[in-house]
Structures are given as C-alpha cells and as structure tokens.
Amino acid sequence: MNQKFDYIEKVNGNLELPGDKSISHRAVMFSSMSKGESKIYNLSSGEDVKSTRKCFESLGVVFKDEADCLRVNGCGFKGFKAPEVSLDAGNSGTTARLISGVLCAQNFSARITGDESLSARPMERVITPLKLMGANIESNNGKLPLLINPSDQLKAIEYQLSVASAQVKSSILLAGIHLDDYTSVIEKEITRDHTERMLGLKVTRENEKKIISVSMGNYPEPKEYFIPSDISTASFFIVLALFKASPSIRIKNLSLNPTRTGMIAILKQMGAQIEIENMTNYMNEPAGDVVVRKSYLKNVKIDESIIPNIIDEIPVLAVAGLFAEGEFRISGASELRKKESDRIRSIINNLILTGIDVEEYHDGFAFEGKIKPMSFVFQSFNDHRIAMAFAVLSSLNQQGGEVSNFDCVSISNPEFLNQLSSIKS
Ligand code: S3P
C-alpha cells in the first residue's frame, strides 16, 4: 500500500525506540544456544528478529512472551533437535548467515530458505570460509536455499575477511565456538562488533588489523540481556529533527557502540547539533540519550574507511545530503548493491524523481541541487530502509509525498508511523 506523508513543520519531544536489531538477533541466538533460561529485555519488534526466533523454535528452543521481556529456554551445546521443516530466514541476511555458522557444527541436516530478496543475495561469502573449516554445505550456486549437513571434519581456521561484513565474521565465529582450538577472524576494515562484545571474545590488534578469536570456552551461558535502542532506526528521526526540531527531540537509551555511530560523526561534521547525554552501558554495549536540534548542514567528504560503520544509514544520509548545502558524494560502498535491494539503484531511482541530476558509480553516487516544488511518489523497492528514508524526504518536502509498499518497514520497525506521529507538532 502507498503511504502518504504530509509536510512536517515541527517535531519535538521524546522518543523511545525498540531494541537494536543486530543485538536482538544475537541475543535470540546466544540465549537459544545456552542451556536453560535467559530473559531478553527490549527486543527488536521487527520481522527480521521474528525470523531468527522462528528458526530457533524449529530447532527445539522454547520462547515465551512476557509483559516486559522474552523468556528463552535454550538447548545447550549441540542440544538442538533436527528441524522438521526448512528454516525460513525471511528477509533477514543476519539470520541466514549467522545461523549457517551454528548449523555447521550440529549432527543433523538443516535447510535454510528465504524470501525473494534474500534468495537473490550472496551466500558464498559465508560458504567459502565455512567450507574451509570443513563444513558440508550445498547451495544454489552460492545462493539460498542452503543445505547444511553434519561434518565430522570441522576444524578451527584463521581467516582474513575479503568483504567487510559483520555477518560473515559472526558466521565463522559461531562455527568456531563449537571447537576446542581457537578460530580467528582477521578484519582489515572494522565492522560492527556486537558478536565479540556479547560473547566476550579475545580481540587483539596487529598494525591496522583486528584479530578476533573464539573457542568452545566462549560458549554462552543463560543470562539476562538488556538491549539498547536501535541507532539505525533512530537515524530517520535524527535526520528529520535536524531540519525540523523545535526546540529538540530526545531519543532515549540509544545504542552508541562506536562501530555504529559513524552517521552521527558525519552529521556533526556537516554542522549538526547533536548532543549525547546520560551515557551508560548495557551488556558491554555503550548507550545514551541523543538530543537533536535544528541545524544548518553542509555536505562534507565521506571517507571510504567509514562505510562499513554507516552502511545501513546511507539511504537516510543521502536525504540529509539533499537538503544540505553543496554536493553529496558516497564512494567505496559497493556493498550497498547487495542489501535488501540494490540500494544504490533504489536511492538513485527515487532521487531522480525529484528532478535532480544524480551520477551513478559502481560503488556509490553523487548529486547536488534543489528538488522540484511538487509532490512525489517514491518506490520502497520492498526495502525497509529505502521506505523510511523516502518517508523522511516526503515529510521534509513542502508538497509532501508517498512511498509504495510501505508495510515493508515492519522488517525493522513496525511502529515507525506511530513514532513519527508522536513527535509531530
Ligand atoms: C548486520 C551487519 C551488516 C548490516 C546488517 C546487519 C549484522 O551487514 O548491514 O543490517 O547484524 O551483523 P554486513 O555485515 O553483511 O555488511
């Protein structure tokens, strides 16, 4: 369904957002792996995390929704049961790639499927290292469905990532956590580090490289997980508030893990008035309140080394860039083409509707100029982050706009429209 957005004159007040999606996936997985009862507070309400939950339910994990938390009765080391159905990862790359690592070490076969978008996304990036570990995996030419069979040859490896991907890193670590010997993943470009923080893994640095090591000793125990709110979900409201806050919006208890705050750093360089208050820590994950005031923004050079840190925020950063002074340019971001949609194409297809000239590169895009004074009908491309980014653009446009298939936002944030209404004034 097309969702209409009227021009928003002012936003203010407080926002409390659901738990971070990446941390939520991991909390569901690690509590499922541990033996006995865990509780998860402020879990993401998105469909992606529900997909992870459903996969582990099929592996024998029992979940119970309580008023304030999710209770998880995990199966323990190699305690999962053979699933009677395919494990459906839905739209979620994190589910498919991380669970692949876990499944390599089990003594039963399991099949992983996904929706049309996920079935078109590359899986060889996890298949290659997992096969190097001795895993027995069949795939559809490097794509889903995957059939993961038991292997009695699983062995620890040292592996340098060839794509900057926290999903690939985590998949290898979750296979390695079943082995006596240490498996090490070497990163040249730093990606989000929730897996290593939440499992308490050993991290060393050698020159520019980061080495993360795991063994059976790191296998998770049951515990209480407190999940800070999702900075990627917040990014849409932050950009809106930078142009329309009066006097300010405060987003509470936001995850401020330094591997995820690149967007705030770039916006601040652009001139954004963003303050962090009430800093705290949830399970080794920094968090705090983010206060955003109306600001005058100028585009700045975005260094390619920061791309893995801002990969999910680029669609809305481009919207900020559109209303900022000067040229907006992103390069070194070819990974955007492998997300829920080809986000370089999705962003460009929508931006050209506004009448501006956009240059396309294999790894990014650039544009400058003023949008036409009219209402636009944007496409979501069934991609939650594209839908929300262009909802923000529509709300900043004097003539408003529409976004097609807006329901896809439920992948990460089913409450987006209610949250938006709550800060409108
Ligand atoms: C995620 C890692 C990122 C990100 C995705 C979630 C994770 O993907 O885009 O939304 O939870 O590990 P890559 O690591 O493949 O870049």
Short mmCIF file of C-alpha atoms and ligand atoms in Angstrom, two decimals:
data_model
loop_
_atom_site.label_atom_id
_atom_site.label_comp_id
_atom_site.label_asym_id
_atom_site.label_seq_id
_atom_site.Cartn_x
_atom_site.Cartn_y
_atom_site.Cartn_z
CA MET A 1 0.00 0.00 0.00
CA ASN A 2 1.17 3.54 -0.79
CA GLN A 3 1.66 5.59 2.37
CA LYS A 4 1.13 9.36 2.17
CA PHE A 5 3.32 11.79 4.10
CA ASP A 6 2.37 15.44 4.57
CA TYR A 7 4.95 18.15 5.05
CA ILE A 8 6.02 18.30 8.70
CA GLU A 9 6.60 21.76 10.09
CA LYS A 10 7.94 20.88 13.52
CA VAL A 11 8.99 17.88 15.59
CA ASN A 12 9.72 17.79 19.29
CA GLY A 13 9.55 15.59 22.38
CA ASN A 14 10.93 12.24 23.46
CA LEU A 15 11.21 9.01 21.51
CA GLU A 16 11.73 5.54 22.90
CA LEU A 17 12.60 3.05 20.21
CA PRO A 18 12.71 -0.76 20.26
CA GLY A 19 15.92 -2.68 20.75
CA ASP A 20 18.76 -2.72 18.27
CA LYS A 21 18.15 -5.26 15.51
CA SER A 22 21.72 -6.60 15.30
CA ILE A 23 21.99 -7.03 19.07
CA SER A 24 18.48 -8.57 19.19
CA HIS A 25 19.36 -11.25 16.60
CA ARG A 26 22.41 -12.16 18.62
CA ALA A 27 20.54 -12.17 21.95
CA VAL A 28 17.99 -14.62 20.49
CA MET A 29 20.74 -16.82 19.03
CA PHE A 30 23.05 -16.85 22.05
CA SER A 31 20.20 -17.45 24.51
CA SER A 32 18.97 -20.29 22.24
CA MET A 33 22.44 -21.83 22.23
CA SER A 34 22.90 -21.68 26.01
CA LYS A 35 21.39 -24.34 28.25
CA GLY A 36 18.48 -23.11 30.37
CA GLU A 37 16.51 -19.93 30.83
CA SER A 38 17.52 -16.48 29.60
CA LYS A 39 15.46 -13.29 29.53
CA ILE A 40 15.67 -10.63 26.83
CA TYR A 41 14.50 -7.08 27.56
CA ASN A 42 13.67 -4.50 24.83
CA LEU A 43 13.96 -6.98 21.97
CA SER A 44 13.50 -5.58 18.44
CA SER A 45 9.87 -5.90 17.36
CA GLY A 46 10.84 -6.26 13.68
CA GLU A 47 10.04 -9.18 11.39
CA ASP A 48 13.74 -9.96 10.90
CA VAL A 49 14.25 -10.84 14.55
CA LYS A 50 10.99 -12.84 14.45
CA SER A 51 12.56 -14.87 11.63
CA THR A 52 15.54 -15.69 13.86
CA ARG A 53 13.18 -16.68 16.67
CA LYS A 54 11.16 -18.96 14.35
CA CYS A 55 14.30 -20.69 13.08
CA PHE A 56 15.43 -21.49 16.62
CA GLU A 57 11.91 -22.60 17.55
CA SER A 58 12.20 -25.21 14.78
CA LEU A 59 15.48 -26.30 16.39
CA GLY A 60 13.73 -27.00 19.71
CA VAL A 61 14.11 -23.72 21.59
CA VAL A 62 11.08 -22.64 23.66
CA PHE A 63 10.20 -18.92 23.72
CA LYS A 64 7.63 -17.29 25.95
CA ASP A 65 6.48 -13.69 25.59
CA GLU A 66 6.15 -11.94 28.95
CA ALA A 67 4.83 -8.42 29.51
CA ASP A 68 8.31 -6.94 29.84
CA CYS A 69 10.65 -9.49 28.26
CA LEU A 70 11.07 -12.60 26.16
CA ARG A 71 11.86 -15.79 28.09
CA VAL A 72 14.08 -18.22 26.21
CA ASN A 73 14.65 -21.82 27.15
CA GLY A 74 17.85 -22.65 25.27
CA CYS A 75 19.05 -26.10 24.21
CA GLY A 76 22.74 -26.01 25.22
CA PHE A 77 25.88 -27.19 23.43
CA LYS A 78 24.84 -29.38 20.45
CA GLY A 79 21.44 -29.79 22.12
CA PHE A 80 19.34 -28.57 19.16
CA LYS A 81 16.95 -31.08 17.55
CA ALA A 82 16.80 -31.78 13.83
CA PRO A 83 14.22 -29.41 12.31
CA GLU A 84 11.17 -30.97 10.64
CA VAL A 85 10.79 -28.04 8.27
CA SER A 86 13.11 -25.71 6.35
CA LEU A 87 14.44 -22.85 8.44
CA ASP A 88 12.93 -19.74 6.85
CA ALA A 89 15.17 -16.68 7.32
CA GLY A 90 12.55 -14.48 5.61
CA ASN A 91 14.14 -11.19 4.53
CA SER A 92 16.98 -11.40 7.03
CA GLY A 93 20.60 -11.73 5.90
CA THR A 94 21.77 -11.74 9.52
CA THR A 95 19.55 -14.74 10.31
CA ALA A 96 20.64 -16.78 7.28
CA ARG A 97 24.34 -16.05 7.56
CA LEU A 98 24.77 -16.34 11.32
CA ILE A 99 22.64 -19.47 11.70
CA SER A 100 24.71 -21.13 8.94
CA GLY A 101 27.73 -20.98 11.25
CA VAL A 102 25.79 -22.57 14.12
CA LEU A 103 24.32 -25.30 11.91
CA CYS A 104 27.70 -26.43 10.51
CA ALA A 105 28.56 -27.85 13.92
CA GLN A 106 25.34 -29.84 14.52
CA ASN A 107 24.87 -33.55 13.92
CA PHE A 108 21.79 -33.20 11.68
CA SER A 109 20.98 -31.70 8.30
CA ALA A 110 19.07 -28.43 8.00
CA ARG A 111 17.86 -26.41 5.06
CA ILE A 112 17.83 -22.60 5.10
CA THR A 113 15.44 -20.70 2.84
CA GLY A 114 14.46 -17.04 2.49
CA ASP A 115 12.14 -14.68 0.67
CA GLU A 116 12.73 -13.50 -2.91
CA SER A 117 15.09 -10.67 -1.90
CA LEU A 118 17.20 -12.83 0.44
CA SER A 119 17.29 -15.66 -2.12
CA ALA A 120 19.00 -13.27 -4.55
CA ARG A 121 21.68 -12.17 -2.05
CA PRO A 122 25.19 -13.68 -1.97
CA MET A 123 25.83 -16.53 0.44
CA GLU A 124 29.19 -17.70 -0.95
CA ARG A 125 30.81 -15.15 1.37
CA VAL A 126 29.89 -17.47 4.26
CA ILE A 127 30.00 -20.76 2.34
CA THR A 128 33.69 -20.27 1.38
CA PRO A 129 35.10 -19.81 4.91
CA LEU A 130 32.73 -22.38 6.43
CA LYS A 131 33.84 -24.95 3.83
CA LEU A 132 37.47 -24.10 4.67
CA MET A 133 36.55 -25.13 8.22
CA GLY A 134 35.35 -28.48 6.84
CA ALA A 135 31.63 -27.74 6.76
CA ASN A 136 29.39 -29.72 4.44
CA ILE A 137 27.21 -27.18 2.61
CA GLU A 138 25.20 -27.43 -0.60
CA SER A 139 23.83 -24.27 -2.16
CA ASN A 140 22.00 -22.97 -5.19
CA ASN A 141 25.09 -21.53 -6.94
CA GLY A 142 26.17 -19.61 -3.88
CA LYS A 143 22.63 -18.51 -3.02
CA LEU A 144 19.78 -19.84 -0.87
CA PRO A 145 18.48 -22.43 -0.26
CA LEU A 146 21.43 -23.85 1.65
CA LEU A 147 21.53 -27.44 2.82
CA ILE A 148 23.89 -27.81 5.75
CA ASN A 149 24.83 -31.41 6.52
CA PRO A 150 26.74 -32.73 9.51
CA SER A 151 30.53 -32.88 9.18
CA ASP A 152 32.94 -34.76 11.44
CA GLN A 153 35.83 -32.76 9.98
CA LEU A 154 35.08 -29.32 11.38
CA LYS A 155 38.35 -27.59 12.28
CA ALA A 156 39.49 -24.20 13.52
CA ILE A 157 40.89 -21.77 10.95
CA GLU A 158 42.45 -18.34 10.72
CA TYR A 159 40.56 -16.32 8.12
CA GLN A 160 41.01 -12.81 6.78
CA LEU A 161 37.71 -11.30 5.65
CA SER A 162 37.60 -10.35 1.97
CA VAL A 163 34.35 -8.38 2.37
CA ALA A 164 33.88 -6.01 5.31
CA SER A 165 30.95 -7.90 6.80
CA ALA A 166 29.97 -8.42 10.43
CA GLN A 167 27.62 -11.15 9.22
CA VAL A 168 30.46 -13.16 7.66
CA LYS A 169 32.70 -12.55 10.69
CA SER A 170 29.95 -13.71 13.05
CA SER A 171 29.09 -16.78 10.97
CA ILE A 172 32.69 -18.04 11.18
CA LEU A 173 32.91 -17.24 14.90
CA LEU A 174 29.66 -19.13 15.58
CA ALA A 175 31.04 -22.23 13.86
CA GLY A 176 34.36 -21.83 15.70
CA ILE A 177 32.66 -21.57 19.09
CA HIS A 178 31.93 -25.32 18.83
CA LEU A 179 35.63 -26.26 18.59
CA ASP A 180 38.44 -26.86 21.13
CA ASP A 181 41.03 -24.97 19.07
CA TYR A 182 40.92 -21.23 18.51
CA THR A 183 39.35 -19.92 15.29
CA SER A 184 40.48 -16.40 14.38
CA VAL A 185 38.89 -13.87 12.06
CA ILE A 186 41.09 -11.04 10.81
CA GLU A 187 39.50 -7.72 9.87
CA LYS A 188 41.23 -5.00 7.88
CA GLU A 189 38.13 -2.80 7.91
CA ILE A 190 36.30 -2.60 11.21
CA THR A 191 32.70 -3.86 11.15
CA ARG A 192 30.08 -3.86 13.90
CA ASP A 193 31.43 -5.77 16.88
CA HIS A 194 28.33 -6.96 18.77
CA THR A 195 29.26 -10.65 18.46
CA GLU A 196 32.66 -10.20 20.08
CA ARG A 197 31.31 -7.88 22.78
CA MET A 198 28.33 -10.07 23.68
CA LEU A 199 30.34 -13.30 23.77
CA GLY A 200 33.34 -11.65 25.47
CA LEU A 201 35.77 -12.80 22.77
CA LYS A 202 39.50 -12.12 22.75
CA VAL A 203 40.39 -9.23 20.45
CA THR A 204 43.97 -8.28 19.53
CA ARG A 205 45.33 -5.65 17.15
CA GLU A 206 48.27 -6.06 14.81
CA ASN A 207 49.21 -2.97 12.82
CA GLU A 208 45.95 -1.94 11.14
CA LYS A 209 44.33 -5.35 11.59
CA LYS A 210 41.93 -6.60 14.23
CA ILE A 211 42.01 -10.28 15.17
CA ILE A 212 39.03 -11.86 16.92
CA SER A 213 39.47 -15.33 18.41
CA VAL A 214 36.91 -17.84 19.65
CA SER A 215 36.83 -21.36 21.03
CA MET A 216 34.47 -23.62 22.95
CA GLY A 217 35.40 -21.77 26.17
CA ASN A 218 33.35 -18.82 24.89
CA TYR A 219 30.12 -20.84 24.53
CA PRO A 220 27.28 -18.71 26.00
CA GLU A 221 25.62 -19.34 29.36
CA PRO A 222 21.99 -18.33 30.10
CA LYS A 223 21.68 -14.71 31.23
CA GLU A 224 19.57 -11.56 31.16
CA TYR A 225 20.01 -9.46 28.01
CA PHE A 226 19.18 -5.72 28.07
CA ILE A 227 19.10 -4.33 24.56
CA PRO A 228 19.69 -0.62 23.93
CA SER A 229 17.52 1.07 21.30
CA ASP A 230 18.40 0.87 17.64
CA ILE A 231 20.61 3.65 16.25
CA SER A 232 19.78 2.64 12.65
CA THR A 233 16.06 3.02 13.39
CA ALA A 234 16.81 6.34 15.12
CA SER A 235 18.74 7.68 12.12
CA PHE A 236 15.49 8.51 10.25
CA PHE A 237 14.20 10.62 13.15
CA ILE A 238 17.62 12.23 13.68
CA VAL A 239 17.70 13.48 10.08
CA LEU A 240 14.12 14.73 10.24
CA ALA A 241 14.84 16.56 13.51
CA LEU A 242 17.98 18.22 12.11
CA PHE A 243 15.71 20.15 9.76
CA LYS A 244 12.51 20.41 11.81
CA ALA A 245 13.23 20.16 15.56
CA SER A 246 11.63 22.91 17.61
CA PRO A 247 13.13 23.01 20.11
CA SER A 248 14.58 19.45 20.09
CA ILE A 249 13.95 15.72 20.12
CA ARG A 250 15.50 13.34 22.61
CA ILE A 251 15.94 9.67 21.66
CA LYS A 252 16.41 7.67 24.81
CA ASN A 253 18.79 4.80 25.61
CA LEU A 254 20.19 4.58 22.13
CA SER A 255 22.93 2.09 21.32
CA LEU A 256 26.11 4.14 20.88
CA ASN A 257 28.52 1.35 20.02
CA PRO A 258 31.42 3.12 18.23
CA THR A 259 31.17 0.66 15.31
CA ARG A 260 27.66 2.04 14.67
CA THR A 261 27.88 5.80 15.37
CA GLY A 262 29.59 6.86 12.12
CA MET A 263 26.43 8.56 10.93
CA ILE A 264 26.36 10.85 13.98
CA ALA A 265 30.04 11.69 13.43
CA ILE A 266 29.40 12.61 9.77
CA LEU A 267 26.29 14.66 10.58
CA LYS A 268 28.27 16.55 13.24
CA GLN A 269 30.99 17.32 10.69
CA MET A 270 28.18 18.63 8.46
CA GLY A 271 27.20 21.04 11.25
CA ALA A 272 24.56 19.01 13.11
CA GLN A 273 23.74 19.95 16.68
CA ILE A 274 23.62 16.51 18.26
CA GLU A 275 24.36 16.02 21.93
CA ILE A 276 24.87 12.78 23.82
CA GLU A 277 23.62 12.71 27.41
CA ASN A 278 23.20 10.15 30.20
CA MET A 279 25.86 7.77 28.85
CA THR A 280 25.54 4.27 30.27
CA ASN A 281 26.37 0.68 29.42
CA TYR A 282 24.15 -2.29 28.59
CA MET A 283 25.97 -5.64 28.50
CA ASN A 284 29.28 -4.17 27.37
CA GLU A 285 27.42 -2.03 24.80
CA PRO A 286 27.61 1.77 25.30
CA ALA A 287 24.29 3.63 25.19
CA GLY A 288 22.88 7.07 25.96
CA ASP A 289 20.29 9.72 25.10
CA VAL A 290 20.73 11.55 21.82
CA VAL A 291 19.40 15.12 21.69
CA VAL A 292 18.95 16.65 18.25
CA ARG A 293 18.38 20.34 17.43
CA LYS A 294 17.63 22.12 14.19
CA SER A 295 20.87 22.72 12.29
CA TYR A 296 22.27 24.17 9.11
CA LEU A 297 24.04 21.37 7.22
CA LYS A 298 26.80 21.45 4.62
CA ASN A 299 27.90 18.29 2.84
CA VAL A 300 31.39 17.01 3.64
CA LYS A 301 33.75 14.45 2.14
CA ILE A 302 32.79 10.99 3.42
CA ASP A 303 35.89 8.85 3.89
CA GLU A 304 35.60 5.35 2.41
CA SER A 305 37.02 3.80 5.58
CA ILE A 306 33.83 4.76 7.48
CA ILE A 307 31.48 2.98 5.02
CA PRO A 308 31.08 -0.32 6.98
CA ASN A 309 30.12 1.78 10.03
CA ILE A 310 27.37 3.70 8.18
CA ILE A 311 26.28 1.05 5.67
CA ASP A 312 22.65 0.88 6.89
CA GLU A 313 22.34 4.66 7.30
CA ILE A 314 23.44 5.70 3.79
CA PRO A 315 19.86 5.95 2.41
CA VAL A 316 18.82 8.50 5.04
CA LEU A 317 22.22 10.21 5.00
CA ALA A 318 21.60 10.84 1.29
CA VAL A 319 18.29 12.51 2.23
CA ALA A 320 20.17 14.71 4.72
CA GLY A 321 22.65 15.48 1.93
CA LEU A 322 19.82 16.52 -0.39
CA PHE A 323 18.70 19.29 1.98
CA ALA A 324 22.26 20.28 2.89
CA GLU A 325 24.45 22.76 1.04
CA GLY A 326 26.87 21.50 -1.64
CA GLU A 327 27.50 18.17 -3.28
CA PHE A 328 26.71 14.85 -1.58
CA ARG A 329 29.02 12.03 -2.64
CA ILE A 330 29.39 8.42 -1.49
CA SER A 331 32.00 6.02 -2.86
CA GLY A 332 33.55 2.74 -1.71
CA ALA A 333 30.06 1.42 -0.91
CA SER A 334 29.53 -1.36 -3.47
CA GLU A 335 28.13 -3.50 -0.60
CA LEU A 336 25.00 -1.33 -0.85
CA ARG A 337 24.14 -3.23 -4.02
CA LYS A 338 23.88 -6.48 -2.01
CA LYS A 339 21.40 -5.36 0.63
CA GLU A 340 17.62 -5.93 0.79
CA SER A 341 17.53 -4.12 -2.56
CA ASP A 342 20.33 -2.72 -4.72
CA ARG A 343 20.34 0.39 -2.56
CA ILE A 344 22.49 2.43 -4.97
CA ARG A 345 19.84 1.90 -7.68
CA SER A 346 16.91 2.32 -5.28
CA ILE A 347 18.23 5.63 -3.96
CA ILE A 348 19.06 6.94 -7.43
CA ASN A 349 15.71 5.87 -8.95
CA ASN A 350 13.90 7.81 -6.24
CA LEU A 351 16.19 10.83 -6.24
CA ILE A 352 15.83 11.41 -9.97
CA LEU A 353 12.06 11.71 -9.47
CA THR A 354 12.80 14.93 -7.57
CA GLY A 355 14.34 16.45 -10.68
CA ILE A 356 17.98 16.48 -9.56
CA ASP A 357 20.86 15.00 -11.58
CA VAL A 358 22.46 12.01 -9.91
CA GLU A 359 25.73 10.43 -11.04
CA GLU A 360 25.95 6.68 -10.53
CA TYR A 361 29.19 4.79 -9.79
CA HIS A 362 29.69 1.06 -9.32
CA ASP A 363 30.31 1.80 -5.64
CA GLY A 364 28.27 4.91 -4.93
CA PHE A 365 26.61 8.03 -6.28
CA ALA A 366 26.80 11.84 -6.19
CA PHE A 367 24.31 14.68 -6.58
CA GLU A 368 23.74 18.35 -5.91
CA GLY A 369 20.77 20.62 -6.48
CA LYS A 370 17.30 21.65 -5.45
CA ILE A 371 14.26 19.40 -5.69
CA LYS A 372 11.26 20.39 -7.82
CA PRO A 373 8.35 22.06 -5.97
CA MET A 374 5.87 19.19 -6.27
CA SER A 375 4.69 16.02 -4.54
CA PHE A 376 6.49 12.75 -5.36
CA VAL A 377 5.54 9.06 -5.41
CA PHE A 378 8.61 7.14 -4.31
CA GLN A 379 9.20 3.38 -4.54
CA SER A 380 10.20 1.44 -1.44
CA PHE A 381 11.59 -1.42 -3.55
CA ASN A 382 10.26 -3.51 -0.65
CA ASP A 383 13.29 -2.38 1.31
CA HIS A 384 12.56 -1.07 4.80
CA ARG A 385 15.43 1.41 4.92
CA ILE A 386 14.60 2.86 1.48
CA ALA A 387 10.94 3.20 2.56
CA MET A 388 11.80 5.10 5.76
CA ALA A 389 14.44 7.31 4.09
CA PHE A 390 11.93 8.46 1.47
CA ALA A 391 9.24 8.90 4.12
CA VAL A 392 11.63 11.42 5.68
CA LEU A 393 12.24 13.09 2.32
CA SER A 394 8.45 13.32 1.76
CA SER A 395 7.95 14.82 5.23
CA LEU A 396 10.63 17.45 4.52
CA ASN A 397 9.10 18.33 1.15
CA GLN A 398 6.65 21.28 1.22
CA GLN A 399 4.29 19.34 -1.08
CA GLY A 400 4.68 16.03 0.78
CA GLY A 401 4.94 12.66 -0.93
CA GLU A 402 4.06 8.97 -0.99
CA VAL A 403 6.03 5.75 -0.59
CA SER A 404 4.89 2.49 -2.19
CA ASN A 405 4.62 -0.82 -0.26
CA PHE A 406 5.33 0.99 2.95
CA ASP A 407 4.42 -2.07 5.04
CA CYS A 408 7.94 -3.38 4.45
CA VAL A 409 9.15 -1.10 7.28
CA SER A 410 7.95 -3.83 9.65
CA ILE A 411 11.18 -5.69 8.83
CA SER A 412 12.98 -3.44 11.31
CA ASN A 413 10.40 -1.06 12.80
CA PRO A 414 6.65 -1.83 12.61
CA GLU A 415 5.93 1.23 14.80
CA PHE A 416 7.54 3.81 12.50
CA LEU A 417 4.30 5.69 11.69
CA ASN A 418 3.20 5.89 15.34
CA GLN A 419 6.63 7.12 16.40
CA LEU A 420 6.55 9.75 13.65
CA SER A 421 3.08 10.96 14.77
CA SER A 422 4.24 11.13 18.38
CA ILE A 423 6.90 13.77 17.65
CA LYS A 424 4.88 15.87 15.14
CA SER A 425 3.52 19.13 16.49
C1 S3P B 1 24.46 -6.76 10.32
C2 S3P B 1 25.56 -6.43 9.57
C3 S3P B 1 25.51 -5.59 8.37
C4 S3P B 1 24.22 -4.78 8.29
C5 S3P B 1 23.02 -5.61 8.61
C6 S3P B 1 23.12 -6.23 9.99
C7 S3P B 1 24.64 -7.63 11.50
O1 S3P B 1 25.61 -6.42 7.23
O2 S3P B 1 24.09 -4.21 7.00
O3 S3P B 1 21.86 -4.80 8.56
O4 S3P B 1 23.73 -7.68 12.34
O5 S3P B 1 25.70 -8.26 11.61
P1 S3P B 1 27.07 -6.86 6.69
O6 S3P B 1 27.86 -7.24 7.85
O7 S3P B 1 26.89 -8.01 5.77
O8 S3P B 1 27.59 -5.65 5.98
#
